[in-house]
Coordinates of C-alpha atoms and ligand atoms in Angstrom, one line a residue:
M1 CA 36.3 107.5 -6.2
S2 CA 33.6 110.2 -6.3
K3 CA 32.5 111.6 -9.6
K4 CA 33.2 115.3 -10.3
S5 CA 30.5 117.7 -9.1
K6 CA 30.0 121.5 -9.4
T7 CA 27.6 121.2 -6.4
R8 CA 29.1 120.6 -2.9
C9 CA 26.0 120.9 -0.7
I10 CA 22.2 120.6 -1.2
G11 CA 19.1 121.0 0.9
I12 CA 16.0 118.8 0.3
L13 CA 12.5 119.8 1.3
T14 CA 9.1 118.2 0.7
A15 CA 6.1 120.7 0.6
G16 CA 2.4 120.5 0.0
G17 CA 0.2 117.4 0.3
D18 CA 2.2 114.3 1.1
C19 CA 2.1 111.2 -1.2
P20 CA 3.6 107.8 -1.6
G21 CA 7.0 108.1 -3.4
L22 CA 8.4 111.1 -1.5
N23 CA 10.7 108.9 0.6
A24 CA 11.7 107.0 -2.5
A25 CA 12.7 110.3 -4.1
I26 CA 14.5 111.5 -0.9
R27 CA 16.4 108.2 -0.8
A28 CA 17.4 108.4 -4.5
I29 CA 18.6 112.0 -4.2
A30 CA 20.5 111.5 -1.0
K31 CA 22.2 108.2 -2.0
A32 CA 23.3 109.4 -5.4
A33 CA 24.5 112.7 -4.0
M34 CA 26.4 111.4 -1.0
N35 CA 27.8 108.1 -2.5
E36 CA 28.4 109.0 -6.1
Y37 CA 29.3 112.7 -6.0
D38 CA 30.4 113.3 -2.3
I39 CA 27.7 116.0 -2.0
K40 CA 26.6 117.0 1.5
V41 CA 22.8 116.6 1.9
I42 CA 20.7 118.5 4.4
G43 CA 17.1 117.5 5.1
I44 CA 14.8 120.5 5.7
H45 CA 11.8 119.8 7.9
D46 CA 8.2 120.6 7.1
G47 CA 8.6 122.2 3.8
F48 CA 9.5 125.9 3.5
R49 CA 8.6 126.5 7.1
G50 CA 11.6 124.4 8.2
L51 CA 13.8 126.6 6.0
V52 CA 12.5 129.8 7.6
E53 CA 12.9 128.3 11.1
N54 CA 16.2 126.7 10.3
R55 CA 15.0 123.2 11.3
V56 CA 17.3 120.9 9.4
T57 CA 19.0 117.5 9.8
R58 CA 22.2 116.3 8.0
L59 CA 21.2 113.1 6.0
D60 CA 23.4 110.1 5.8
N61 CA 23.0 106.5 4.5
R62 CA 21.5 105.4 7.7
T63 CA 18.7 108.0 7.7
V64 CA 17.7 107.1 4.1
S65 CA 18.0 103.3 4.5
G66 CA 14.8 101.3 4.3
I67 CA 12.6 104.2 3.2
L68 CA 12.0 103.2 -0.5
T69 CA 8.6 101.6 0.4
M70 CA 7.6 104.0 3.1
G71 CA 4.6 106.3 2.5
G72 CA 4.7 109.9 3.6
T73 CA 7.9 111.9 4.0
I74 CA 10.6 111.4 6.7
L75 CA 11.2 115.2 6.5
G76 CA 7.6 116.2 7.2
T77 CA 5.8 118.7 5.1
S78 CA 3.5 121.8 5.2
R79 CA 1.6 124.0 2.8
D80 CA 3.2 127.1 4.3
K81 CA 4.6 129.6 1.7
P82 CA 7.9 131.5 2.3
H83 CA 6.4 134.9 1.2
R84 CA 3.1 134.4 3.2
M85 CA 4.3 132.5 6.2
P86 CA 1.8 132.2 9.1
M87 CA 3.6 133.7 12.1
G88 CA 1.6 134.3 15.2
G89 CA -1.7 134.8 13.4
K90 CA -0.3 137.0 10.7
L91 CA 0.9 136.1 7.2
V92 CA 4.5 137.4 7.0
D93 CA 6.9 137.6 4.1
M94 CA 9.8 135.4 5.3
V95 CA 11.7 134.9 2.1
D96 CA 14.7 136.8 3.4
A97 CA 15.0 134.6 6.4
A98 CA 14.7 131.5 4.2
V99 CA 17.5 132.8 2.0
A100 CA 19.7 133.8 4.9
N101 CA 19.4 130.3 6.4
A102 CA 20.2 128.6 3.1
K103 CA 23.3 130.7 2.7
N104 CA 24.4 130.1 6.3
L105 CA 24.1 126.4 5.7
Q106 CA 26.2 126.8 2.6
M107 CA 23.6 125.2 0.4
D108 CA 24.6 125.4 -3.3
A109 CA 21.0 124.5 -4.2
I110 CA 17.7 123.4 -2.7
V111 CA 15.8 120.4 -4.2
C112 CA 12.1 121.0 -3.7
L113 CA 9.7 118.1 -4.0
G114 CA 6.1 119.3 -4.5
G115 CA 3.1 120.2 -6.6
G116 CA 2.1 123.3 -8.4
G117 CA 2.4 125.6 -5.4
T118 CA 5.8 124.3 -4.6
Q119 CA 7.1 125.0 -8.1
K120 CA 6.0 128.6 -7.7
N121 CA 7.5 128.9 -4.2
A122 CA 10.8 127.4 -5.4
L123 CA 11.0 129.9 -8.3
R124 CA 10.2 132.7 -5.9
L125 CA 13.2 131.7 -3.7
Q126 CA 15.5 131.7 -6.7
Q127 CA 14.2 135.0 -8.2
R128 CA 14.0 137.0 -5.0
G129 CA 16.9 135.4 -3.0
G130 CA 19.2 134.1 -5.7
I131 CA 19.1 130.6 -4.2
P132 CA 19.5 128.0 -7.0
V133 CA 16.7 125.5 -6.9
L134 CA 15.7 122.3 -8.6
T135 CA 12.3 120.7 -8.3
L136 CA 10.6 117.3 -8.8
P137 CA 6.8 117.0 -9.8
K138 CA 4.9 115.5 -6.9
T139 CA 1.2 115.3 -6.5
I140 CA -1.5 112.7 -6.6
D141 CA -3.5 115.2 -8.6
N142 CA -1.2 114.9 -11.6
D143 CA -1.9 118.6 -12.4
V144 CA 1.7 119.8 -12.5
A145 CA 2.4 121.3 -16.0
G146 CA 5.4 120.4 -18.1
T147 CA 5.5 116.7 -17.1
D148 CA 3.5 113.7 -18.4
I149 CA 3.0 112.4 -14.9
S150 CA 3.8 113.5 -11.3
F151 CA 4.9 110.9 -8.8
G152 CA 2.2 109.8 -6.3
Y153 CA -0.4 109.8 -9.0
D154 CA 0.0 106.1 -10.0
T155 CA -0.3 105.0 -6.4
A156 CA -3.5 107.1 -5.9
V157 CA -5.0 105.8 -9.1
T158 CA -4.3 102.2 -7.8
I159 CA -5.9 103.0 -4.4
A160 CA -9.0 104.7 -5.9
T161 CA -9.5 101.9 -8.5
D162 CA -9.4 99.3 -5.8
A163 CA -12.0 101.2 -3.9
I164 CA -14.3 101.5 -6.9
D165 CA -13.9 97.7 -7.5
R166 CA -15.0 97.1 -3.9
L167 CA -17.9 99.5 -4.2
H168 CA -19.1 97.5 -7.2
T169 CA -19.6 94.4 -5.2
T170 CA -21.7 96.1 -2.5
A171 CA -23.7 98.2 -5.1
T172 CA -24.6 95.1 -7.1
S173 CA -25.7 93.3 -3.9
H174 CA -28.0 96.1 -2.8
H175 CA -29.0 97.4 -6.2
R176 CA -27.8 100.8 -5.2
V177 CA -26.2 103.9 -6.8
I178 CA -22.9 104.6 -5.1
V179 CA -21.2 108.0 -5.4
C180 CA -17.4 107.8 -4.8
E181 CA -15.5 111.1 -4.3
V182 CA -11.9 111.1 -5.5
M183 CA -9.3 113.7 -4.8
G184 CA -7.6 115.8 -7.5
H185 CA -8.0 119.3 -6.4
S186 CA -9.3 121.3 -9.4
A187 CA -8.2 118.7 -12.0
G188 CA -10.0 115.5 -13.1
W189 CA -7.1 113.2 -13.8
L190 CA -7.5 111.0 -10.7
A191 CA -11.3 110.6 -11.1
L192 CA -10.9 110.0 -14.9
S193 CA -8.2 107.4 -14.6
S194 CA -9.6 105.5 -11.7
G195 CA -13.1 105.8 -13.1
V196 CA -12.1 104.2 -16.4
A197 CA -10.0 101.5 -14.7
G198 CA -12.7 100.8 -12.2
G199 CA -15.5 100.7 -14.8
A200 CA -17.5 103.6 -13.3
D201 CA -20.7 104.2 -15.1
V202 CA -20.6 107.9 -14.6
I203 CA -17.4 110.0 -14.2
L204 CA -17.7 113.7 -13.2
I205 CA -14.7 115.9 -13.6
P206 CA -14.1 119.7 -13.2
E207 CA -13.3 120.0 -16.9
I208 CA -16.8 118.9 -17.9
P209 CA -19.5 120.7 -15.9
F210 CA -22.4 118.3 -15.5
E211 CA -26.2 118.5 -15.7
Y212 CA -28.2 116.5 -13.1
D213 CA -30.9 115.7 -15.6
K214 CA -28.4 114.1 -17.9
I215 CA -27.1 111.9 -15.1
V216 CA -30.5 110.9 -13.9
D217 CA -31.7 110.0 -17.4
Y218 CA -28.6 107.8 -17.9
L219 CA -29.2 106.0 -14.5
L220 CA -32.9 105.5 -15.3
E221 CA -32.0 104.1 -18.8
R222 CA -29.5 101.7 -17.1
R223 CA -32.3 100.5 -14.8
R224 CA -34.7 100.1 -17.8
T225 CA -32.1 97.8 -19.4
G226 CA -31.8 95.7 -16.2
K227 CA -28.8 97.3 -14.5
R228 CA -30.1 97.8 -11.0
F229 CA -26.8 99.4 -9.7
S230 CA -24.5 102.2 -10.8
I231 CA -21.1 103.6 -9.7
I232 CA -20.5 107.4 -10.0
A233 CA -16.8 108.5 -9.7
V234 CA -16.8 112.2 -8.7
A235 CA -13.7 114.4 -8.7
E236 CA -13.7 116.6 -5.7
G237 CA -13.6 119.6 -7.9
A238 CA -16.5 118.6 -10.2
M239 CA -19.3 121.0 -10.5
S240 CA -22.7 121.4 -12.2
V241 CA -23.1 123.8 -15.2
E242 CA -24.8 126.3 -12.9
Q243 CA -21.9 126.1 -10.3
A244 CA -19.4 126.6 -13.1
K245 CA -21.2 129.7 -14.4
K246 CA -21.4 131.1 -10.9
M247 CA -17.7 130.5 -10.3
E248 CA -16.8 132.1 -13.5
Q249 CA -18.8 135.2 -12.6
E250 CA -17.1 135.3 -9.1
L251 CA -13.7 134.9 -10.7
K252 CA -14.3 137.9 -13.0
A253 CA -15.6 140.0 -10.1
G254 CA -12.7 138.8 -7.9
K255 CA -10.1 139.9 -10.4
K256 CA -11.3 143.5 -9.8
K257 CA -10.7 143.1 -6.0
D258 CA -8.9 146.1 -4.7
K259 CA -5.1 145.3 -4.5
K260 CA -4.9 147.3 -1.2
K261 CA -7.8 145.2 0.3
R262 CA -6.0 142.0 -0.7
E263 CA -2.8 143.3 1.0
E264 CA -4.8 144.0 4.1
E265 CA -6.2 140.5 4.1
D266 CA -2.7 139.2 3.8
T267 CA -1.5 140.8 7.0
V268 CA -4.1 139.0 9.2
S269 CA -4.4 135.3 8.7
T270 CA -8.1 134.4 8.5
L271 CA -7.3 130.8 9.3
P272 CA -6.9 129.5 12.9
I273 CA -3.3 128.8 13.8
G274 CA -2.6 125.1 14.7
E275 CA -0.5 123.7 17.5
E276 CA 2.4 123.5 15.0
G277 CA 2.2 127.3 14.6
H278 CA 1.2 127.1 11.0
A279 CA -2.1 128.0 9.4
V280 CA -4.7 125.3 9.9
Q281 CA -6.6 124.6 6.6
L282 CA -10.3 124.4 7.4
V283 CA -12.1 121.1 7.0
R284 CA -13.8 120.9 3.6
E285 CA -17.2 119.0 3.3
P286 CA -17.2 116.3 0.5
R287 CA -19.0 117.6 -2.5
A288 CA -20.3 114.1 -3.3
S289 CA -22.9 114.3 -0.5
T290 CA -24.7 117.1 -2.3
I291 CA -24.5 115.4 -5.7
A292 CA -25.8 112.1 -4.1
R293 CA -28.8 113.9 -2.5
H294 CA -29.8 115.6 -5.8
I295 CA -29.6 112.2 -7.6
Q296 CA -31.6 110.4 -5.0
E297 CA -34.3 113.1 -5.0
R298 CA -34.5 113.1 -8.8
S299 CA -34.2 109.4 -9.5
G300 CA -35.7 107.7 -6.5
A301 CA -32.7 105.3 -6.4
E302 CA -31.2 104.3 -3.1
V303 CA -27.9 106.2 -3.1
R304 CA -24.8 105.9 -0.9
V305 CA -21.7 108.1 -0.7
T306 CA -18.0 107.2 -0.1
S307 CA -15.4 109.9 0.0
L308 CA -11.9 108.4 -0.3
G309 CA -10.1 111.5 1.0
H310 CA -6.6 111.0 2.4
V311 CA -6.7 107.2 2.0
Q312 CA -5.5 108.1 -1.5
R313 CA -2.4 109.7 -0.1
G314 CA -1.3 107.0 2.3
G315 CA 0.6 103.7 2.3
V316 CA 3.2 102.1 0.1
P317 CA 4.1 103.5 -3.3
T318 CA 3.4 101.3 -6.4
P319 CA 6.4 99.8 -8.2
F320 CA 5.9 102.4 -10.9
D321 CA 6.1 105.3 -8.5
R322 CA 9.1 103.8 -6.7
S323 CA 11.0 103.5 -10.0
L324 CA 9.8 106.9 -11.2
C325 CA 11.0 108.5 -8.0
T326 CA 14.4 106.7 -8.2
R327 CA 14.8 107.9 -11.8
L328 CA 13.7 111.5 -11.2
G329 CA 15.8 111.8 -8.0
T330 CA 19.0 110.4 -9.5
R331 CA 18.6 112.5 -12.7
A332 CA 18.3 115.5 -10.4
V333 CA 21.6 114.8 -8.8
E334 CA 23.3 114.3 -12.2
L335 CA 22.0 117.7 -13.3
L336 CA 23.1 119.4 -10.0
A337 CA 26.6 117.8 -10.5
D338 CA 26.7 119.5 -13.9
G339 CA 25.7 122.8 -12.3
V340 CA 22.2 122.8 -13.8
T341 CA 19.6 124.5 -11.6
N342 CA 16.3 126.4 -11.8
V343 CA 14.7 123.5 -13.6
M344 CA 12.0 120.9 -12.8
V345 CA 13.0 117.3 -13.7
A346 CA 10.0 116.2 -15.8
Y347 CA 8.9 112.8 -17.0
K348 CA 8.3 113.2 -20.8
S349 CA 7.7 110.4 -23.3
G350 CA 9.4 107.9 -20.9
E351 CA 12.5 110.1 -20.2
C352 CA 13.5 112.3 -17.2
V353 CA 14.4 115.7 -18.7
P354 CA 15.0 119.2 -17.2
V355 CA 12.4 121.8 -18.0
P356 CA 12.9 125.5 -17.1
L357 CA 11.1 126.2 -13.9
E358 CA 9.8 129.5 -15.2
E359 CA 7.8 127.5 -17.9
V360 CA 6.2 125.4 -15.2
A361 CA 5.6 127.6 -12.2
G362 CA 2.1 128.9 -12.0
Q363 CA 0.8 126.6 -14.7
R364 CA -1.8 123.9 -14.0
K365 CA -2.3 120.8 -16.3
T366 CA -6.0 120.0 -16.5
V367 CA -7.7 117.2 -18.6
P368 CA -8.2 118.3 -22.3
Q369 CA -11.8 117.7 -23.3
D370 CA -10.7 115.5 -26.2
H371 CA -8.3 113.4 -24.1
E372 CA -8.1 109.8 -25.4
L373 CA -9.3 108.5 -22.0
I374 CA -12.5 110.6 -22.3
R375 CA -13.0 109.3 -25.9
S376 CA -12.4 105.7 -24.8
A377 CA -14.8 106.0 -21.8
R378 CA -17.5 107.5 -24.0
L379 CA -17.1 104.7 -26.5
V380 CA -17.8 102.1 -23.8
G381 CA -20.9 104.0 -22.7
T382 CA -19.6 106.1 -19.8
C383 CA -21.6 109.1 -18.9
F384 CA -19.9 112.4 -18.1
G385 CA -23.1 114.3 -17.2
D386 CA -23.0 116.4 -20.4
Ligands
F6P1 O1 -2.9 118.2 -3.6 C1 -3.1 116.9 -3.1 C2 -4.4 116.9 -2.4 O2 -4.6 115.6 -1.9 C3 -5.6 117.3 -3.2 O3 -6.1 116.3 -4.0 C4 -6.6 117.6 -2.1 O4 -7.6 118.5 -2.5 C5 -5.7 118.4 -1.1 O5 -4.4 117.8 -1.3 C6 -6.1 118.1 0.3 O6 -5.3 119.0 1.1 P1 -5.0 118.7 2.7 O7 -4.1 117.5 2.7 O8 -4.3 119.9 3.1 O9 -6.3 118.5 3.3

């Protein structure tokens, strides 16, 4: 006998960068909805683009069977935004089409699994189109505000820590400095956590702009005390003090950018359009190479670079992420059954709780300078380049 539910039909979409745990969350939502509350579940392909293009699949127990441990997302994903959808080389506002499709499919709510950008895009659908939404915090960056942790993060920390462990053995054999670039977008959570867990000697994060001289002095001191190798964990968003100052000046100048000019830019996509028809994000050169070159020039050490890149996003989710996704997904369905929408299901102090989406969207959670992990790392002698 199904439990009572105020919700009869939901859509699920996964948007933004993929990560291990997405399929575990899809499985939890679909199983709980279908089997406990007799709610119809429609999978939306490739994030918000699939909603705009009406590319959907009815989910059933067969389609979500055996995906708990599968990396990636069976629905596919994209970074395309409903209000700036790349269509034939232009960025077009397609929110109305997305809303119309959701209504035609009789979706009572759309569950959006994504990071900071997805929280904003989900809220936009609700505010502009009146479509009830509910989100889960997904990203290996762990920078979604309003939740202690995002799913995918624990798995990425595990992957990056394993990599740093492996880099230790080769660095000690060759007496080298190895710079390991870790993802994290513009937050340092991933580099900080994997750097501490992996025993990195230097950890560089965006929240603490670094000085090359401080890093080199630290490395030379290590060598003087007999340590002929060092590991440097670098967040992809880390920057020097000079770079941070330059970015701050550009941001200030950018804020004055003429609104009309910005609108003009929006009508013509400056990015090439891929085979899939959506904007192709340009390749970004790893920042670690520049940092490594500066360190080699200043210290005379033999330096090597490893950029972990998308390895951190692949493979099987950790047991923690599998359980977290199962808890978040089933809690989402309980809330939907009670008619609760326009919230993000957050993980706070060990509990899965609803947080108003308006409080989360557009916010980014970065590492506080006095975070306990930073204090602990400093107390065991880790250098942050400051
Ligand atoms: O947001 C997750 C993330 O992996 C970031 O850490 C990284 O900067 C970005 O996605 C890479 O984006 P893409 O997968 O589009 O190259």
